[in-house]
Every structure is written in structure tokens, then in C-alpha cells.
Short mmCIF file of C-alpha atoms and ligand atoms in Angstrom, two decimals:
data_model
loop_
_atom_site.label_atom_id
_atom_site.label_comp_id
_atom_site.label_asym_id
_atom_site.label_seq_id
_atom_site.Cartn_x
_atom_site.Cartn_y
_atom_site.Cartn_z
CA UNK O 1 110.14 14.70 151.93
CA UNK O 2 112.61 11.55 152.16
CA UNK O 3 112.06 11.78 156.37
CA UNK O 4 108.42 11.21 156.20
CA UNK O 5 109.03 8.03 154.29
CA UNK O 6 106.27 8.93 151.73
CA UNK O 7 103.40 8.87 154.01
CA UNK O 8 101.23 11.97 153.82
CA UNK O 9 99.61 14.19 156.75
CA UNK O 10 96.52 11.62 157.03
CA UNK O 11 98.95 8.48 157.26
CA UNK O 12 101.95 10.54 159.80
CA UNK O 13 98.70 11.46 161.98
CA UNK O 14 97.47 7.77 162.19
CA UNK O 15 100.45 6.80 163.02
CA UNK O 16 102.60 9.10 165.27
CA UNK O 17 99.71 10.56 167.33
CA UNK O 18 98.37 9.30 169.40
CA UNK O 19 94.57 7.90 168.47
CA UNK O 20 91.57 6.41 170.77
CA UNK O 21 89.02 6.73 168.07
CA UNK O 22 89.46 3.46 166.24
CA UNK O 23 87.80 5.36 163.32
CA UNK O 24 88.70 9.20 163.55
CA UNK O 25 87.11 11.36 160.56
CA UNK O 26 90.74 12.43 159.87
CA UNK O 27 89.66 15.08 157.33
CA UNK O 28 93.56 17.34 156.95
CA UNK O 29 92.21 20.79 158.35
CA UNK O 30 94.26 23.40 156.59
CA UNK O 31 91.77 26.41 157.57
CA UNK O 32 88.72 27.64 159.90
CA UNK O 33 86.51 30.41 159.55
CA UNK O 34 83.24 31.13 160.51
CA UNK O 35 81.12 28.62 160.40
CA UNK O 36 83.15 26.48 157.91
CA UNK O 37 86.23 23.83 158.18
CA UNK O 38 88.69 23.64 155.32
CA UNK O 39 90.56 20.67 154.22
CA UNK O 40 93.87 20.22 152.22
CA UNK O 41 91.86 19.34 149.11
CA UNK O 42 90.33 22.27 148.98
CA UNK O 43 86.69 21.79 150.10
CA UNK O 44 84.87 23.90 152.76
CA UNK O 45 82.30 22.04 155.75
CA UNK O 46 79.55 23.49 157.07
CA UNK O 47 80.36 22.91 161.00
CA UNK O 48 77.53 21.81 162.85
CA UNK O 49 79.46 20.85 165.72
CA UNK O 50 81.96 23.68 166.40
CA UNK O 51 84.37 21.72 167.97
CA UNK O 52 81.81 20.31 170.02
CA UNK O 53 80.52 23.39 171.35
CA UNK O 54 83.94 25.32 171.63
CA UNK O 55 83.37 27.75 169.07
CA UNK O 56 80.34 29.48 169.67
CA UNK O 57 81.56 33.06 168.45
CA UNK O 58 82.54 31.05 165.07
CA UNK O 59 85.83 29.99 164.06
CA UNK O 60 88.89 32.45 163.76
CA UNK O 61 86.62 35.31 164.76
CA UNK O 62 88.58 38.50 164.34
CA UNK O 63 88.49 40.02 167.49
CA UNK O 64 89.46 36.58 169.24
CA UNK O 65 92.80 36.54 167.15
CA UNK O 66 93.89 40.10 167.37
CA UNK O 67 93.10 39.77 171.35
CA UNK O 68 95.48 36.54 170.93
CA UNK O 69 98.30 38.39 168.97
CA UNK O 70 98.27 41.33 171.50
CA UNK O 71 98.49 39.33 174.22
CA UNK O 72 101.48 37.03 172.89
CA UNK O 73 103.17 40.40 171.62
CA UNK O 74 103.26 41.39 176.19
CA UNK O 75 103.68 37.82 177.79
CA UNK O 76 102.87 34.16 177.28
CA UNK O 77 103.28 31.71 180.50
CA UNK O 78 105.14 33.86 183.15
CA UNK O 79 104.26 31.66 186.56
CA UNK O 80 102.32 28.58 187.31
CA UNK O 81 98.86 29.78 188.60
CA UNK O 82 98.16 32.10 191.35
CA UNK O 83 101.62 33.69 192.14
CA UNK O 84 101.21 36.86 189.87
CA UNK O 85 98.43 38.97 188.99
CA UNK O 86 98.05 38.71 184.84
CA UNK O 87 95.85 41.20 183.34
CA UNK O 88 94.21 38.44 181.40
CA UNK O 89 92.98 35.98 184.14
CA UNK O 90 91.67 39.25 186.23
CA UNK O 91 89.92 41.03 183.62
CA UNK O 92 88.47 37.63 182.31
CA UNK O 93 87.30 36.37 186.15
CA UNK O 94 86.12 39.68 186.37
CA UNK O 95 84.16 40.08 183.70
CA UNK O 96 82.74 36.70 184.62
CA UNK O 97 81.26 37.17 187.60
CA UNK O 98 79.91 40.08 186.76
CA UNK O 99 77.43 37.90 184.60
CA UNK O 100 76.89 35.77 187.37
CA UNK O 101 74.79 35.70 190.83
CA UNK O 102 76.51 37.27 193.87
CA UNK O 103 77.06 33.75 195.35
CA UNK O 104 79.44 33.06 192.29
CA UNK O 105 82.35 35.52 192.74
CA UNK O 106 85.42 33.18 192.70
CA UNK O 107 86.57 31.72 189.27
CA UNK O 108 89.70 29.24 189.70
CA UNK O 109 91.02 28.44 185.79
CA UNK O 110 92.52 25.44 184.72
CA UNK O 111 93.85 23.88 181.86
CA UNK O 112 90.47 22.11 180.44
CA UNK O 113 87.20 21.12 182.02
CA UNK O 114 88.09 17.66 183.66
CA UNK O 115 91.08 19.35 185.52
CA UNK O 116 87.89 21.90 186.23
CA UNK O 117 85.86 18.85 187.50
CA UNK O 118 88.75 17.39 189.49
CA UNK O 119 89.17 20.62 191.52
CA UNK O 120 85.65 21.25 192.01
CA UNK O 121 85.65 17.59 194.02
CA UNK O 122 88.49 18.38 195.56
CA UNK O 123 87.20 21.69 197.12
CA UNK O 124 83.79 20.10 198.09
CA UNK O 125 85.73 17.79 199.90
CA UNK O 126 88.15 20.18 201.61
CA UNK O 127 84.79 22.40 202.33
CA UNK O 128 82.39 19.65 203.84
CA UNK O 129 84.81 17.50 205.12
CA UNK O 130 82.50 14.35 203.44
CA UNK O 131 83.78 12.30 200.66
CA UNK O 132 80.43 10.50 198.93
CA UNK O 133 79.56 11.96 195.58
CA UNK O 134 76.55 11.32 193.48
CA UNK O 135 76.59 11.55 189.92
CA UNK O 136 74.16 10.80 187.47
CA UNK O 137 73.46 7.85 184.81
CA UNK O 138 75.06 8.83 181.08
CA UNK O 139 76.57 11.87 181.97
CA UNK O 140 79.84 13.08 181.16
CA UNK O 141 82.46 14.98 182.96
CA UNK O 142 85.47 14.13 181.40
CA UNK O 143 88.52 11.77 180.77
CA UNK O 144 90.62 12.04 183.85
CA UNK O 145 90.70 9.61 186.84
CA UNK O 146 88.70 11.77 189.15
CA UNK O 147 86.24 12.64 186.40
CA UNK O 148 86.12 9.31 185.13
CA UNK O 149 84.59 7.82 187.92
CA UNK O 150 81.78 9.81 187.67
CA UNK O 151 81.39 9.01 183.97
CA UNK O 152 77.62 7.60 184.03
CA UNK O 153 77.82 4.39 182.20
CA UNK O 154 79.51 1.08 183.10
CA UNK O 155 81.03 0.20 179.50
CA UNK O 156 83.52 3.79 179.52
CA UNK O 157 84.56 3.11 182.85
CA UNK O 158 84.95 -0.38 184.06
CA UNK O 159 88.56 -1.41 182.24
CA UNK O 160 89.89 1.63 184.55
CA UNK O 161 88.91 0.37 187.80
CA UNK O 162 89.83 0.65 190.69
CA UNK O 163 88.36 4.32 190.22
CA UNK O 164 87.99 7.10 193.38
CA UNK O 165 85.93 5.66 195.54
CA UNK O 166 82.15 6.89 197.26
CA UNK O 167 81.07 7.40 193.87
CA UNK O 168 76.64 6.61 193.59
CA UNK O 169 75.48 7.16 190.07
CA UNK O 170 71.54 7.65 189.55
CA UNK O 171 69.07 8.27 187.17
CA UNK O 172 69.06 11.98 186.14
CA UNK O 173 65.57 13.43 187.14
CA UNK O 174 64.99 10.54 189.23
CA UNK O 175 63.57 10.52 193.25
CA UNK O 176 66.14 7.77 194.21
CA UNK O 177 68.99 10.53 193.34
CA UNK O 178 67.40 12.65 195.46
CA UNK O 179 66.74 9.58 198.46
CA UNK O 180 70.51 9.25 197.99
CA UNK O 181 71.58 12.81 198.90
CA UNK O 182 72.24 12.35 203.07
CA UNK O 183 74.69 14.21 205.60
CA UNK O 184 77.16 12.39 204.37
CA UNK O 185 77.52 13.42 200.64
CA UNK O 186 79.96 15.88 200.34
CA UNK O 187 78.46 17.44 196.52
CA UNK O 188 76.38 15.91 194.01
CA UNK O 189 77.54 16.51 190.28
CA UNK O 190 75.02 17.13 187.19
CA UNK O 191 75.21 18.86 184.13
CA UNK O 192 72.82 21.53 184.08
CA UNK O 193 71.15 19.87 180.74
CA UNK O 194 72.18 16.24 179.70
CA UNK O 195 74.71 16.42 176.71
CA UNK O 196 76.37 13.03 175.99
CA UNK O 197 72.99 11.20 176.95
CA UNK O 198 71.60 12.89 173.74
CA UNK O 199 70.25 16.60 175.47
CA UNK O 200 68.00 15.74 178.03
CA UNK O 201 66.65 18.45 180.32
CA UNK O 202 66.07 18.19 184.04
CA UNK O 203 62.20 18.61 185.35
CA UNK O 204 62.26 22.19 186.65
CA UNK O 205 60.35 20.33 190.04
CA UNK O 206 63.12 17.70 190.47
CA UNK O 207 65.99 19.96 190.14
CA UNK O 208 64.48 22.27 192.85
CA UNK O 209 63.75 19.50 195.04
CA UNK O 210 67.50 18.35 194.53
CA UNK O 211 68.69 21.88 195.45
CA UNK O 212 66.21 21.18 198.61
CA UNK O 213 67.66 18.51 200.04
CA UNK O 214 71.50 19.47 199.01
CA UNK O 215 70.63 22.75 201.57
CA UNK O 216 69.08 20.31 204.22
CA UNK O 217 71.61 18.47 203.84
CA UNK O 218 74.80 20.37 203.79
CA UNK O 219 75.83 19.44 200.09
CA UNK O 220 77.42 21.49 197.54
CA UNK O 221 75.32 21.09 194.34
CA UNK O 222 77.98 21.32 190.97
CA UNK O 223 76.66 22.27 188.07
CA UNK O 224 78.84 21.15 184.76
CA UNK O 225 77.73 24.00 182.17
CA UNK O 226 81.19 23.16 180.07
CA UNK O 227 79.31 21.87 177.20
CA UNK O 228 76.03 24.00 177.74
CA UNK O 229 77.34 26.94 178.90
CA UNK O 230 77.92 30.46 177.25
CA UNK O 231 74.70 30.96 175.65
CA UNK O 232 74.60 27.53 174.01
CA UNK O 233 70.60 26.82 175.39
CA UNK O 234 69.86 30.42 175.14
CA UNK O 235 70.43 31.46 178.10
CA UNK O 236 74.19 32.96 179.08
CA UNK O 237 74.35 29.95 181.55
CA UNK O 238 71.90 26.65 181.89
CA UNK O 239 70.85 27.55 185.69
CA UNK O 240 69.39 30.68 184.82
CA UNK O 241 66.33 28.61 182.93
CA UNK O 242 65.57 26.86 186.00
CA UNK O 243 66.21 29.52 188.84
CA UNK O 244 68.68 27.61 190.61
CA UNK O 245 72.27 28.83 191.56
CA UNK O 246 74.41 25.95 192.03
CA UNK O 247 77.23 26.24 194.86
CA UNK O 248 80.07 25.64 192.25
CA UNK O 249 79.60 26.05 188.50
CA UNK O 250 82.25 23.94 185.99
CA UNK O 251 83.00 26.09 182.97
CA UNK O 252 85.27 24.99 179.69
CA UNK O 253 85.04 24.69 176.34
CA UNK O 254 83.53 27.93 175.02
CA UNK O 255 85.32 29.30 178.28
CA UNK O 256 88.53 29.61 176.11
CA UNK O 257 87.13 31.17 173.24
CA UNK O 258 89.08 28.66 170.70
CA UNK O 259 92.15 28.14 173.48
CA UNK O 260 92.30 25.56 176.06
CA UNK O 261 90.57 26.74 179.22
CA UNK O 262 88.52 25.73 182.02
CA UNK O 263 87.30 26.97 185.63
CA UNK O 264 85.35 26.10 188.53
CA UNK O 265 83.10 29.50 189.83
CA UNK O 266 82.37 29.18 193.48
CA UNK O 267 81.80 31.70 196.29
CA UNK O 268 84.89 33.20 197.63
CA UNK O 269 85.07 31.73 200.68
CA UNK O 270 84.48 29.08 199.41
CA UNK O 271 87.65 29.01 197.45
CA UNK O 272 89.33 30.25 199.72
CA UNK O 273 89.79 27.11 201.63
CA UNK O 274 92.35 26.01 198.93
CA UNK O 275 94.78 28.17 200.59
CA UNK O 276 95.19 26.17 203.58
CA UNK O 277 95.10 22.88 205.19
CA UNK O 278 96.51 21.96 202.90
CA UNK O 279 97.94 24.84 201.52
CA UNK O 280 98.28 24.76 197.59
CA UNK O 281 95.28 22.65 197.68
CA UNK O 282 94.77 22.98 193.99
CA UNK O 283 98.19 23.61 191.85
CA UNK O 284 98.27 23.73 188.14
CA UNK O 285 101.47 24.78 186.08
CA UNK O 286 99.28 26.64 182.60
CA UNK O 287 95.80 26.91 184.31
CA UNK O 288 94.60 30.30 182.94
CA UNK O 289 96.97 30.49 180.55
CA UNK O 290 97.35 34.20 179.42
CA UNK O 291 96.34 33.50 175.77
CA UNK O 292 93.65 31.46 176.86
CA UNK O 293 91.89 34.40 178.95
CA UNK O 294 92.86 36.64 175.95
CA UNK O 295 90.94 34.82 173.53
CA UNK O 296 88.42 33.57 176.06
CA UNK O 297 87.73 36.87 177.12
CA UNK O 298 87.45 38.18 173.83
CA UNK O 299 85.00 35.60 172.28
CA UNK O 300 82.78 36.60 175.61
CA UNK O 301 82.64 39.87 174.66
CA UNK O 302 81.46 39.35 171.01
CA UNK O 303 78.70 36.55 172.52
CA UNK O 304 77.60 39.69 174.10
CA UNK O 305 78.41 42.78 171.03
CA UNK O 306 76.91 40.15 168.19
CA UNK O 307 73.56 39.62 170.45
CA UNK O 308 74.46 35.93 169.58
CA UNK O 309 72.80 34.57 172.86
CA UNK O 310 69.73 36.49 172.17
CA UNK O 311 69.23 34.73 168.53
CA UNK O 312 69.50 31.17 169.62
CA UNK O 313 65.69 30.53 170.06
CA UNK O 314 64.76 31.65 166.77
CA UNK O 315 67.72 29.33 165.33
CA UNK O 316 66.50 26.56 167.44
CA UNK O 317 63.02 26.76 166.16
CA UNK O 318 64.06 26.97 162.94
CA UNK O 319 66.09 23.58 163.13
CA UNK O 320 62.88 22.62 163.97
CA UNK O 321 60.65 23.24 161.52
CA UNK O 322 63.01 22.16 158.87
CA UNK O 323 63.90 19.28 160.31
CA UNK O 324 61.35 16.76 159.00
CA UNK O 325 61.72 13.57 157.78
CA UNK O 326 59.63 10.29 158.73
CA UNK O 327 63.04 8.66 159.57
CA UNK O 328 63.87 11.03 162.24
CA UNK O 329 62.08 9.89 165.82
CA UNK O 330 62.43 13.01 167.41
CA UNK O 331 64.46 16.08 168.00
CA UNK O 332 65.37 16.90 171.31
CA UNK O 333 66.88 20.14 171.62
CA UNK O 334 67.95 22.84 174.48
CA UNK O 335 68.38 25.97 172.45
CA UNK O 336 71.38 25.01 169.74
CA UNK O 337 72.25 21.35 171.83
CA UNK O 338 70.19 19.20 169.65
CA UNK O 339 69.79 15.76 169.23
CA UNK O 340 68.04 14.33 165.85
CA UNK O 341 67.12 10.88 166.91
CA UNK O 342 67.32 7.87 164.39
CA UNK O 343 65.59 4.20 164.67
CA UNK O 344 69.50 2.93 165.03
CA UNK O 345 73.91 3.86 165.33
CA UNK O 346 74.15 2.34 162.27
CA UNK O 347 72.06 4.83 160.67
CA UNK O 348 73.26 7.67 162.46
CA UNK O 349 76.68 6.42 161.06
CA UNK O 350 75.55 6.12 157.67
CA UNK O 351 73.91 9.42 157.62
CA UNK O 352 76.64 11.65 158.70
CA UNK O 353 79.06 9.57 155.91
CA UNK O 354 76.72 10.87 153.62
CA UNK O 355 76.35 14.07 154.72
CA UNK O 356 80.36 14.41 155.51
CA UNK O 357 80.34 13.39 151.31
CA UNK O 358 77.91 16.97 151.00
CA UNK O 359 80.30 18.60 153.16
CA UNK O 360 78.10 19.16 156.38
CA UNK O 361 80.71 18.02 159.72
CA UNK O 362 78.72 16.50 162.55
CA UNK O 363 78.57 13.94 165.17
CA UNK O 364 77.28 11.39 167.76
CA UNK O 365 76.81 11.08 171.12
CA UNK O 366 78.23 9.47 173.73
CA UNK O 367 75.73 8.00 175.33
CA UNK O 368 73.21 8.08 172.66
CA UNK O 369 74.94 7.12 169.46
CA UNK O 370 71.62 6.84 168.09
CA UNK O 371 71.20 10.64 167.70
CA UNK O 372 72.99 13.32 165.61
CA UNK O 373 74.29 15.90 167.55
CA UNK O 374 73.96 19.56 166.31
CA UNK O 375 75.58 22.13 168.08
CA UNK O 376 76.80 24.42 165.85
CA UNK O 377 78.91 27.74 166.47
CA UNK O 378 75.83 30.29 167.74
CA UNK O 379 77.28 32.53 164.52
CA UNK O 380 75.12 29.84 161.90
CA UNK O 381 72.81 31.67 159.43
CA UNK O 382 69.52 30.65 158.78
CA UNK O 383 70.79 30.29 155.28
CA UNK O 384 73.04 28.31 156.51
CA UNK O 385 70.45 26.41 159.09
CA UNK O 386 68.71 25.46 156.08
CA UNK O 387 71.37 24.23 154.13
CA UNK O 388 72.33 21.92 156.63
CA UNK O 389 68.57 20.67 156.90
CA UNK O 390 68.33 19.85 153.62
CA UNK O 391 71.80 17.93 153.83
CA UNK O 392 70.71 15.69 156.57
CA UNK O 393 67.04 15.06 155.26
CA UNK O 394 68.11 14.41 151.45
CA UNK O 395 71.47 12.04 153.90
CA UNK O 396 68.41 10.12 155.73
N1 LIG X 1 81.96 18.06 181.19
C1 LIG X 1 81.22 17.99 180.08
C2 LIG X 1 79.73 18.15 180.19
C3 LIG X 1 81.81 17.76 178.83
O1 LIG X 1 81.05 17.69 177.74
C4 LIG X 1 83.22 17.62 178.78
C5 LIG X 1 83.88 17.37 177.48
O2 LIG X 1 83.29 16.98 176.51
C6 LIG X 1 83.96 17.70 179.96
C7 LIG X 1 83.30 17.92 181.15
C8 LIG X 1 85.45 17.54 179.94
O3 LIG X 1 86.06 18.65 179.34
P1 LIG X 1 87.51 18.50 178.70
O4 LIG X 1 87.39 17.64 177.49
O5 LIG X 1 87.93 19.91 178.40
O6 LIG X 1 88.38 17.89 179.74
#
């Protein structure tokens, strides 16, 4: 068309939205189902990624649309959150907690998982009346201001300063994290297992003594499970591998089953305390959208109908034993969050150019750009598991 001036999708999308990536992949998506991407010239990906671990019941999964038609045929946004009970939101929070410890029994949604982050600090601080917050070296907790200044390394945060302040960032699994929890830290933030630092798993000792010393203490101990949550290490949630309930868990991602949706879990009385003093203490306009909890609720069901939590070991282990190659260093994995470490970025770069040209979609990390991250919808074959294998060995 004349209007677009002759530029086609790839060129309008450079330049009318809006890009941080200074090299984005920018394959034209015209389809996605299953486990596979399709672009506008016709060729199908193998998705190792799944939106980066979004779509763990697979993409377009049947269920999850017709749950999302239904619920657009009653009502799409009716009321910013809170005022009116939706059928979606309290079937979804419901279902929710009933896969989660008694302590957990109060699930506030939001629009994505830093807003989730944001009002999980706020209601720590409403609760304990501190302010200090300890977060950990390379972790991630999202884009937004409150998020970003826990954001665990010095190069993704510094051009935004001034960030909050009372922010202490520590080694994950370290003793001086724990040495820095006192009376006055109102919550200390981790994620349950390390994603953007390349999956690293907390000692099973050190996280109890953390959860120690938050109790002597009188800190509320987060847990962000939006990127390893909802059966992604093979367990439903990360805690549950290390017998440790935190006081507020941060859900997102897979939360929304496809949709945007996120949600901090905490006690209700807890939560409560965000109807007064102020009251309103969190507002958010489409927080638990109603086609969000559709889909989201639906795409928790099939985790559960598909046994696809269940199968993750086996796929992990398989990864695993196919992965073997004298270039790769190691493979760190927690259930399907792997990391294939290289000797170097540049390589990691290279190798997922070459294995974008066999049409297997992956990634980096944040925080460890010298590993490829895996973490593909929990629906992958083991056909498929070794198809991808041989893509990145024959890549390396
Ligand atoms: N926490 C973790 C562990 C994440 O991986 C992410 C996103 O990658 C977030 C929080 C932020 O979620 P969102 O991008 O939905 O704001």
C-alpha cells in the first residue's frame, strides 16, 4: 500500500515501534502452535524459549483459546480492579490457592510481573512499617522503577539513577546476605531459582537459614517464581523443592496462560492491609483482566489434565544426555530452565544465528550472555528434544 511508503512489516516495525534491542531477531510471526513459531515466509521454529517461559501449555493450545472466546463473548474490562466480583479473577485466585500452602490464600493480579513486584514492596512496607530491601546480585525482577532498583547488576541500572532508595544487593547463596537481614529490613527479594544469572539454584542450607533470620527478624521473605513458576523446574512452584513457604510469592508469565497477567500471593491478612491507611493502597486500571484469568486459568488446568508438570524430569534428563559437545562447559539446568554454557557471548551469538538459519528459536541471558537459555513450552516431545539437540551441537 501507497501509506506504508513501500516499507514492509520488518522495516514499519523497526521503525514505528518502539525498540530497546539494538538487534531484535525481528522474524514476521504470522502463526503459533504448539511448540512451533511461524513466519511470513513460510517456515516453522522449533521454540525453545516459549516466550521466555510464558507458554508452558504450548502455543495456541485449544482449550486456552476457546476459554478466551467464551469469555470475550460475556465481558471484557468492566471496572478497574477490585470493585466487582468477575467470575474469572475468583475462579482463577481460587483455583490458585488451592495449589498452594494455607499461608498463601490471597492472590492480588496485576497487569505483568514488575507491577507484581512493585506491589509486593509496597505491601511489605505498609505491613512492617520498615523500608530497607535486600536483593540479590544478577537477578531480575523487572523493568519498572521500583523493580529496577533491585535489578542485580550495576551496568542495567546505573543510567536510571536516582532509583528507590534502601536498596542492599548481595551475593545469592551468600552469608553476608544473610548478615544483612536486621530489624530494620522490611522484605528481602529472591527468585526462588536464579534465571537471568544463567539458572542457578539456591543451597537448600542457605535458603533455610535466610528464612531463619527473616522470622527472627520480622521480614517478609518474597519469592519471584514469575519465570520459574508453574511447573517450569518440575515442581508446580520453586519453594516446594526446598520446603520453604515464602510470606509473599510473585507470579507472571505462565500466570496468564498466553495473556498478560501477574499477581502477588500473600496471606490474607496480609493483604488486607491494602485496604486502609492508605486506603486503595494498590490501584491498577486492567490488573486481572477478565481474558487474562480466562486463558490463565485455562492453561492451569491443562498443566494439570496433560500431567505436563509430572514429565519435566524425564525431559530435563534427556536434554542432558543429548546435549554433548566438547564446546559446551556445562549445562546448568532446574527442570526445563537450562543454561548450555559456552567458552564466550560471541559464541553464544554465533550459535543461535546458526541455529535460528535451522529453524530452532532461542536465547541468552541476561546476566550470563555466555549461556543459551532453553526453556521451552513443557508440551516439547522428546522427538522434538532431540531435534533441537542435534541443531545446537551440529550449530556449535
Ligand atoms: N521477575 C522475573 C524473575 C522475570 O524473569 C521477569 C521478566 O522476565 C519479571 C520479574 C518481570 O516480569 P514482566 O516482564 O512481566 O514485567
Amino acid at each position: 500500500m501507497a501509506y506504508f511508503c513501500g516499507m514492509n512489516t520488518r522495516e514499519l516495525f523497526l521503525r514505528h515501534v518502539g525498540q530497546t534491542s539494538p538487534s531484535p531477531v525481528a522474524l514476521s510471526i504470522t502463526g503459533a502452535k504448539g511448540n512451533y513459531l511461524h513466519d511470513e515466509r513460510g517456515d516453522r521454529y522449533l521454540d525453545l524459549i516459549g516466550g521466555i517461559s510464558v507458554c508452558n501449555v504450548g502455543h495456541g493450545h485449544p482449550e486456552v483459546i476457546a476459554a478466551v472466546q467464551q469469555q470475550a463473548e460475556k465481558y471484557l474490562h468492566v471496572m478497574v480492579y477490585g470493585e466487582l466480583v468477575q467470575s474469572p479473577q475468583v475462579t482463577y485466585a481460587h483455583e490458585l490457592v488451592q495449589h498452594l500452602p494455607p499461608s498463601l490464600d490471597c492472590v492480588y493480579f496485576t497487569n505483568s510481573g514488575a507491577e507484581a513486584v512493585e506491589g509486593a514492596l509496597k505491601l511489605a512496607r505498609r505491613v512492617t512499617g520498615k523500608t530497607e530491601v535486600i536483593a540479590c546480585n544478577r537477578s531480575y525482577h523487572g523493568s519498572t522503577t521500583g523493580a529496577l532498583a533491585l535489578i542485580g547488576d550495576e551496568y542495567w541500572r546505573n543510567a536510571f539513577r536516582p532509583l528507590m532508595p534502601g536498596v542492599g544487593h548481595y551475593e545469592y547463596n551468600s552469608q553476608e546476605l544473610i548478615d544483612a537481614v536486621t530489624h530494620d529490613t522490611a522484605c528481602v527479594v529472591i527468585e526462588t531459582v536464579q534465571a537471568e544469572a544463567g539458572v542457578i539454584e539456591p543451597r537448600f542450607e542457605w535458603l533455610q537459614a535466610l528464612h531463619h533470620k527473616c522470622t527472627a527478624t520480622g521480614t517478609l521473605l518474597i519469592f519471584d517464581e514469575i519465570q520459574c513458576g508453574f511447573g517450569r523446574t518440575g515442581a508446580m512452584w520453586g519453594f516446594q523443592h526446598y520446603g520453604i513457604v515464602p510470606d509473599i510469592l510473585l507470579l507472571g508469565k505462565a500466570l496468564g496462560g498466553g495473556l498478560p497477567l501477574g499477581a502477588f500471593v500473600a496471606a490474607h491478612e496480609l493483604m488486607y492491609q491494602l485496604t486502609n491507611n492508605p486506603v486503595l493502597g494498590h490501584i491498577t486500571t486492567f490488573g486481572g483482566h477478565p481474558l487474562s484469568c480466562a486463558a490463565g486459568l485455562a492453561a492451569f488446568r491443562v498443566l494439570a489434565s496433560e500431567q505436563l508438570v509430572e514429565q519435566v524430569k524425564d525431559k530435563e534428563q534427556l536434554f542432558h544426555s543429548l546435549l554433548k559437545h566438547p564446546a559446551i562447559k556445562a549445562v546448568r539446568s532446574k527442570g526445563l530452565l537450562m543454561a548450555i554454557e559456552l567458552e564466550s557471548s560471541e559464541m553464544v551469538l554465533a550459535t543461535l544465528q546458526k541455529c535460528l538459519e535451522k529453524k530452532l528459536f532461542s536465547d541468552w541471558f541476561l546476566f550470563a550472555a555466555h549461556c543459551i537459555r532453553i526453556a521451552p513450552p513443557l508440551t516439547i516431545s522428546e522427538e522434538e528434544i532431540a531435534e533441537a539437540c542435534k541443531i545446537i551441537t551440529s550449530s556449535l
